[in-house]
Every structure is written in C-alpha cells, then in structure tokens.
Amino acid sequence: TEEADLTQAFLLVGERQKELQRKMINSRLKMQKHIKEDEWNLILAAIEKDLRVNEKDLDNTTARLESRFGIVRGILKKAVKDENRSDLILDAYGTHELLVMDLSKDIRKHRLYDNSTLQSIQASRQELEQVIDERNQYSFDLYKTYISLHQVTAENTESKEWREIIREVKVIFK
C-alpha cells in the first residue's frame, strides 16, 4: 500500500473522528448546564465503576502488546537475512515499539477518573478540546511511526521476505 493511500485513509478517518468529537463536546456541555453536581457525581461514579472493570483489559492489552512486539521482532530477524537491511528494519521497529508502549502508558492520564478536566462539571469547551487534541496527537504520532516502519520495511525487504513477514504477522493479530 502506498503512503499516499494510507495517509488519505488516515485523514478521512480523522475528519470523521473530529466531527464525532465536536458532537460529544457539544452534548457534554449541554448536559453540564442542566445537571446538578450531585447527579454529575452519581454518573461519574457509575462510569468509573465500569471503567475500572475495563482497566484489567487495558493491562492485559499492554502485556499482549509487549509479547507481540517480541514475536514480530523474531519474525523480522528470521525473514530478513541481510544484516544491514535487518538492522535498518529493526531500528525502525524499535522506535515504533517504544512509542507504542510509551503511548499505551501515557494514555492512561486520559482516563475519566484520572483526568480532572473530564471529571469536572465546570469543564469548558477549550479544556475539553485540549484533552481531545492530546488524544488525537497520540493517534497522529502512532500513524507517523507506523508509516515510517512500513516504509523502511518495504524498502529493505525483497518480495519473498515481505510476503513471509506479512503472512506470519497476520496470524499473530487474528
């Protein structure tokens, strides 16, 4: 897949996501006007209870990511025999892995119960947009590092190696 095609798809999804985010902020601001603080606190408590259950899923996802990164690294080493090409790919892969793992930890600060803006019944449009912008930046950073990894891998593999990598990686992420 060409970078331009991937970028176009990413931007299209981003536009749709931003529209949904605007609607979510508008709905939240309307709700904040019509709800009392004690009602707000009851809603937050119920949401937090559900989110805490999902917290274990997030921990499991992080553990699965770490495991899968190790497996994919092994696939890359096995598939690309040429040491120079392999080193280039593994360097790009290491950068991607580091960013993904850092973001998986950093995104936790945007959990409802860890973010004072999201908890506040007085949150302004600007404050909510800032939280959303930070989340969107995560997506963009992940996209950039993925594209870089994709390009380096595509440029430094022969078609047989590429097919082997894709075939084995697909099995991991099914």
PDB file of C-alpha atoms in Angstrom:
ATOM      1  CA  THR A   1       0.000   0.000   0.000  1.00  0.00           C
ATOM      2  CA  GLU A   2       1.343   3.412  -0.942  1.00  0.00           C
ATOM      3  CA  GLU A   3       1.958   6.040   1.743  1.00  0.00           C
ATOM      4  CA  ALA A   4      -0.393   8.478  -0.021  1.00  0.00           C
ATOM      5  CA  ASP A   5      -3.246   5.943   0.141  1.00  0.00           C
ATOM      6  CA  LEU A   6      -2.602   5.257   3.822  1.00  0.00           C
ATOM      7  CA  THR A   7      -2.405   8.970   4.572  1.00  0.00           C
ATOM      8  CA  GLN A   8      -5.642   9.674   2.717  1.00  0.00           C
ATOM      9  CA  ALA A   9      -7.443   6.943   4.662  1.00  0.00           C
ATOM     10  CA  PHE A  10      -5.984   8.167   7.954  1.00  0.00           C
ATOM     11  CA  LEU A  11      -7.032  11.759   7.254  1.00  0.00           C
ATOM     12  CA  LEU A  12     -10.548  10.698   6.268  1.00  0.00           C
ATOM     13  CA  VAL A  13     -10.961   8.748   9.493  1.00  0.00           C
ATOM     14  CA  GLY A  14      -9.511  11.720  11.382  1.00  0.00           C
ATOM     15  CA  GLU A  15     -12.063  14.105   9.861  1.00  0.00           C
ATOM     16  CA  ARG A  16     -14.921  11.817  10.845  1.00  0.00           C
ATOM     17  CA  GLN A  17     -13.472  11.375  14.309  1.00  0.00           C
ATOM     18  CA  LYS A  18     -13.173  15.138  14.819  1.00  0.00           C
ATOM     19  CA  GLU A  19     -16.803  15.629  13.803  1.00  0.00           C
ATOM     20  CA  LEU A  20     -17.882  12.984  16.321  1.00  0.00           C
ATOM     21  CA  GLN A  21     -15.680  14.597  18.972  1.00  0.00           C
ATOM     22  CA  ARG A  22     -17.298  18.007  18.334  1.00  0.00           C
ATOM     23  CA  LYS A  23     -20.726  16.432  18.787  1.00  0.00           C
ATOM     24  CA  MET A  24     -19.608  14.730  22.002  1.00  0.00           C
ATOM     25  CA  ILE A  25     -18.282  18.006  23.420  1.00  0.00           C
ATOM     26  CA  ASN A  26     -21.480  19.852  22.441  1.00  0.00           C
ATOM     27  CA  SER A  27     -23.613  17.169  24.119  1.00  0.00           C
ATOM     28  CA  ARG A  28     -21.490  17.203  27.228  1.00  0.00           C
ATOM     29  CA  LEU A  29     -21.626  20.991  27.532  1.00  0.00           C
ATOM     30  CA  LYS A  30     -25.424  20.922  27.178  1.00  0.00           C
ATOM     31  CA  MET A  31     -25.661  18.237  29.841  1.00  0.00           C
ATOM     32  CA  GLN A  32     -23.376  20.188  32.190  1.00  0.00           C
ATOM     33  CA  LYS A  33     -25.804  23.134  32.032  1.00  0.00           C
ATOM     34  CA  HIS A  34     -28.807  21.044  33.055  1.00  0.00           C
ATOM     35  CA  ILE A  35     -27.448  18.710  35.665  1.00  0.00           C
ATOM     36  CA  LYS A  36     -26.755  19.234  39.354  1.00  0.00           C
ATOM     37  CA  GLU A  37     -23.394  18.419  40.864  1.00  0.00           C
ATOM     38  CA  ASP A  38     -24.717  15.526  42.962  1.00  0.00           C
ATOM     39  CA  GLU A  39     -26.272  13.997  39.830  1.00  0.00           C
ATOM     40  CA  TRP A  40     -22.994  14.510  37.980  1.00  0.00           C
ATOM     41  CA  ASN A  41     -21.116  12.714  40.764  1.00  0.00           C
ATOM     42  CA  LEU A  42     -23.522   9.760  40.606  1.00  0.00           C
ATOM     43  CA  ILE A  43     -22.979   9.483  36.853  1.00  0.00           C
ATOM     44  CA  LEU A  44     -19.206   9.687  37.258  1.00  0.00           C
ATOM     45  CA  ALA A  45     -19.248   7.007  39.938  1.00  0.00           C
ATOM     46  CA  ALA A  46     -21.216   4.640  37.692  1.00  0.00           C
ATOM     47  CA  ILE A  47     -18.935   5.310  34.723  1.00  0.00           C
ATOM     48  CA  GLU A  48     -15.826   4.871  36.859  1.00  0.00           C
ATOM     49  CA  LYS A  49     -17.078   1.523  38.119  1.00  0.00           C
ATOM     50  CA  ASP A  50     -17.447   0.298  34.527  1.00  0.00           C
ATOM     51  CA  LEU A  51     -14.101   1.757  33.516  1.00  0.00           C
ATOM     52  CA  ARG A  52     -12.288   0.133  36.427  1.00  0.00           C
ATOM     53  CA  VAL A  53     -13.532  -3.238  35.188  1.00  0.00           C
ATOM     54  CA  ASN A  54     -12.055  -2.393  31.789  1.00  0.00           C
ATOM     55  CA  GLU A  55      -8.779  -1.387  33.452  1.00  0.00           C
ATOM     56  CA  LYS A  56      -7.798  -5.036  33.650  1.00  0.00           C
ATOM     57  CA  ASP A  57      -8.389  -5.263  29.898  1.00  0.00           C
ATOM     58  CA  LEU A  58      -6.017  -2.337  29.376  1.00  0.00           C
ATOM     59  CA  ASP A  59      -3.361  -4.045  31.493  1.00  0.00           C
ATOM     60  CA  ASN A  60      -3.852  -7.258  29.518  1.00  0.00           C
ATOM     61  CA  THR A  61      -3.649  -5.322  26.243  1.00  0.00           C
ATOM     62  CA  THR A  62      -0.333  -3.792  27.298  1.00  0.00           C
ATOM     63  CA  ALA A  63       1.012  -7.223  28.222  1.00  0.00           C
ATOM     64  CA  ARG A  64      -0.185  -8.662  24.894  1.00  0.00           C
ATOM     65  CA  LEU A  65       1.451  -5.784  23.035  1.00  0.00           C
ATOM     66  CA  GLU A  66       4.781  -6.430  24.741  1.00  0.00           C
ATOM     67  CA  SER A  67       4.546 -10.117  23.890  1.00  0.00           C
ATOM     68  CA  ARG A  68       3.554  -9.493  20.280  1.00  0.00           C
ATOM     69  CA  PHE A  69       6.321  -6.979  19.761  1.00  0.00           C
ATOM     70  CA  GLY A  70       8.820  -9.646  20.796  1.00  0.00           C
ATOM     71  CA  ILE A  71       7.265 -12.182  18.431  1.00  0.00           C
ATOM     72  CA  VAL A  72       7.237  -9.760  15.493  1.00  0.00           C
ATOM     73  CA  ARG A  73      10.870  -8.830  16.172  1.00  0.00           C
ATOM     74  CA  GLY A  74      11.718 -12.514  15.897  1.00  0.00           C
ATOM     75  CA  ILE A  75       9.791 -12.774  12.615  1.00  0.00           C
ATOM     76  CA  LEU A  76      11.686  -9.801  11.196  1.00  0.00           C
ATOM     77  CA  LYS A  77      15.051 -11.240  12.226  1.00  0.00           C
ATOM     78  CA  LYS A  78      14.188 -14.601  10.721  1.00  0.00           C
ATOM     79  CA  ALA A  79      12.782 -13.249   7.453  1.00  0.00           C
ATOM     80  CA  VAL A  80      15.469 -10.680   6.608  1.00  0.00           C
ATOM     81  CA  LYS A  81      18.825 -12.421   6.429  1.00  0.00           C
ATOM     82  CA  ASP A  82      20.917  -9.477   5.222  1.00  0.00           C
ATOM     83  CA  GLU A  83      22.370  -7.878   8.365  1.00  0.00           C
ATOM     84  CA  ASN A  84      22.409  -4.283   7.070  1.00  0.00           C
ATOM     85  CA  ARG A  85      18.792  -4.400   5.894  1.00  0.00           C
ATOM     86  CA  SER A  86      17.747  -6.247   9.018  1.00  0.00           C
ATOM     87  CA  ASP A  87      19.390  -3.611  11.240  1.00  0.00           C
ATOM     88  CA  LEU A  88      17.555  -0.788   9.437  1.00  0.00           C
ATOM     89  CA  ILE A  89      14.228  -2.559   9.840  1.00  0.00           C
ATOM     90  CA  LEU A  90      14.849  -3.482  13.469  1.00  0.00           C
ATOM     91  CA  ASP A  91      15.883   0.101  14.303  1.00  0.00           C
ATOM     92  CA  ALA A  92      12.623   1.435  12.818  1.00  0.00           C
ATOM     93  CA  TYR A  93      10.718  -1.345  14.574  1.00  0.00           C
ATOM     94  CA  GLY A  94      12.352  -0.499  17.912  1.00  0.00           C
ATOM     95  CA  THR A  95      11.359   3.154  17.520  1.00  0.00           C
ATOM     96  CA  HIS A  96       7.784   2.129  16.719  1.00  0.00           C
ATOM     97  CA  GLU A  97       7.639  -0.286  19.651  1.00  0.00           C
ATOM     98  CA  LEU A  98       8.990   2.294  22.080  1.00  0.00           C
ATOM     99  CA  LEU A  99       6.445   4.899  21.009  1.00  0.00           C
ATOM    100  CA  VAL A 100       3.533   2.463  21.138  1.00  0.00           C
ATOM    101  CA  MET A 101       4.472   1.249  24.609  1.00  0.00           C
ATOM    102  CA  ASP A 102       5.029   4.806  25.888  1.00  0.00           C
ATOM    103  CA  LEU A 103       1.686   5.903  24.497  1.00  0.00           C
ATOM    104  CA  SER A 104      -0.086   2.892  25.978  1.00  0.00           C
ATOM    105  CA  LYS A 105       1.128   4.047  29.388  1.00  0.00           C
ATOM    106  CA  ASP A 106       0.641   7.773  28.749  1.00  0.00           C
ATOM    107  CA  ILE A 107      -2.932   7.378  27.504  1.00  0.00           C
ATOM    108  CA  ARG A 108      -3.945   6.357  30.998  1.00  0.00           C
ATOM    109  CA  LYS A 109      -3.852  10.022  32.032  1.00  0.00           C
ATOM    110  CA  HIS A 110      -6.912  10.495  29.837  1.00  0.00           C
ATOM    111  CA  ARG A 111      -8.999   8.055  31.805  1.00  0.00           C
ATOM    112  CA  LEU A 112     -12.067   9.700  33.219  1.00  0.00           C
ATOM    113  CA  TYR A 113     -11.089   9.030  36.812  1.00  0.00           C
ATOM    114  CA  ASP A 114      -7.505  10.252  36.361  1.00  0.00           C
ATOM    115  CA  ASN A 115      -8.271  13.439  34.469  1.00  0.00           C
ATOM    116  CA  SER A 116      -9.541  16.450  36.400  1.00  0.00           C
ATOM    117  CA  THR A 117     -10.902  18.107  33.249  1.00  0.00           C
ATOM    118  CA  LEU A 118     -13.026  15.095  32.378  1.00  0.00           C
ATOM    119  CA  GLN A 119     -14.258  14.850  35.960  1.00  0.00           C
ATOM    120  CA  SER A 120     -15.227  18.491  36.266  1.00  0.00           C
ATOM    121  CA  ILE A 121     -18.815  19.540  35.756  1.00  0.00           C
ATOM    122  CA  GLN A 122     -17.378  23.009  35.071  1.00  0.00           C
ATOM    123  CA  ALA A 123     -15.098  21.904  32.202  1.00  0.00           C
ATOM    124  CA  SER A 124     -15.058  24.437  29.398  1.00  0.00           C
ATOM    125  CA  ARG A 125     -15.142  23.781  25.668  1.00  0.00           C
ATOM    126  CA  GLN A 126     -11.495  24.849  25.455  1.00  0.00           C
ATOM    127  CA  GLU A 127     -10.442  22.448  28.226  1.00  0.00           C
ATOM    128  CA  LEU A 128     -12.336  19.538  26.673  1.00  0.00           C
ATOM    129  CA  GLU A 129     -10.915  20.322  23.246  1.00  0.00           C
ATOM    130  CA  GLN A 130      -7.417  20.289  24.733  1.00  0.00           C
ATOM    131  CA  VAL A 131      -7.957  16.769  26.106  1.00  0.00           C
ATOM    132  CA  ILE A 132      -9.306  15.659  22.717  1.00  0.00           C
ATOM    133  CA  ASP A 133      -6.389  17.309  20.900  1.00  0.00           C
ATOM    134  CA  GLU A 134      -3.926  15.410  23.087  1.00  0.00           C
ATOM    135  CA  ARG A 135      -5.709  12.147  22.302  1.00  0.00           C
ATOM    136  CA  ASN A 136      -5.673  12.977  18.607  1.00  0.00           C
ATOM    137  CA  GLN A 137      -1.957  13.725  18.788  1.00  0.00           C
ATOM    138  CA  TYR A 138      -1.423  10.182  20.093  1.00  0.00           C
ATOM    139  CA  SER A 139      -3.171   8.827  17.024  1.00  0.00           C
ATOM    140  CA  PHE A 140      -1.122  11.019  14.721  1.00  0.00           C
ATOM    141  CA  ASP A 141       2.159  10.038  16.402  1.00  0.00           C
ATOM    142  CA  LEU A 142       1.253   6.362  16.088  1.00  0.00           C
ATOM    143  CA  TYR A 143       0.376   6.853  12.448  1.00  0.00           C
ATOM    144  CA  LYS A 144       3.680   8.603  11.696  1.00  0.00           C
ATOM    145  CA  THR A 145       5.779   5.916  13.352  1.00  0.00           C
ATOM    146  CA  TYR A 146       3.772   3.173  11.632  1.00  0.00           C
ATOM    147  CA  ILE A 147       4.274   4.813   8.235  1.00  0.00           C
ATOM    148  CA  SER A 148       7.983   5.161   8.906  1.00  0.00           C
ATOM    149  CA  LEU A 149       8.209   1.495   9.911  1.00  0.00           C
ATOM    150  CA  HIS A 150       6.170   0.451   6.876  1.00  0.00           C
ATOM    151  CA  GLN A 151       8.395   2.439   4.516  1.00  0.00           C
ATOM    152  CA  VAL A 152      11.668   1.201   5.987  1.00  0.00           C
ATOM    153  CA  THR A 153      10.419  -2.385   5.936  1.00  0.00           C
ATOM    154  CA  ALA A 154       9.089  -2.126   2.374  1.00  0.00           C
ATOM    155  CA  GLU A 155      12.310  -0.521   1.130  1.00  0.00           C
ATOM    156  CA  ASN A 156      14.545  -3.085   2.813  1.00  0.00           C
ATOM    157  CA  THR A 157      12.821  -6.369   2.077  1.00  0.00           C
ATOM    158  CA  GLU A 158      12.658  -8.459  -1.023  1.00  0.00           C
ATOM    159  CA  SER A 159       9.182  -9.520  -2.125  1.00  0.00           C
ATOM    160  CA  LYS A 160       9.649 -13.052  -0.742  1.00  0.00           C
ATOM    161  CA  GLU A 161      10.729 -11.643   2.647  1.00  0.00           C
ATOM    162  CA  TRP A 162       7.833  -9.178   2.638  1.00  0.00           C
ATOM    163  CA  ARG A 163       5.285 -11.905   1.958  1.00  0.00           C
ATOM    164  CA  GLU A 164       6.754 -14.081   4.710  1.00  0.00           C
ATOM    165  CA  ILE A 165       6.612 -11.226   7.214  1.00  0.00           C
ATOM    166  CA  ILE A 166       3.032 -10.324   6.310  1.00  0.00           C
ATOM    167  CA  ARG A 167       1.875 -13.944   6.397  1.00  0.00           C
ATOM    168  CA  GLU A 168       3.345 -14.561   9.857  1.00  0.00           C
ATOM    169  CA  VAL A 169       2.275 -11.235  11.350  1.00  0.00           C
ATOM    170  CA  LYS A 170      -1.330 -11.719  10.188  1.00  0.00           C
ATOM    171  CA  VAL A 171      -1.506 -14.933  12.203  1.00  0.00           C
ATOM    172  CA  ILE A 172      -0.425 -13.114  15.375  1.00  0.00           C
ATOM    173  CA  PHE A 173      -3.049 -10.392  15.100  1.00  0.00           C
ATOM    174  CA  LYS A 174      -6.057 -12.564  14.198  1.00  0.00           C
TER     175      LYS A 174
END
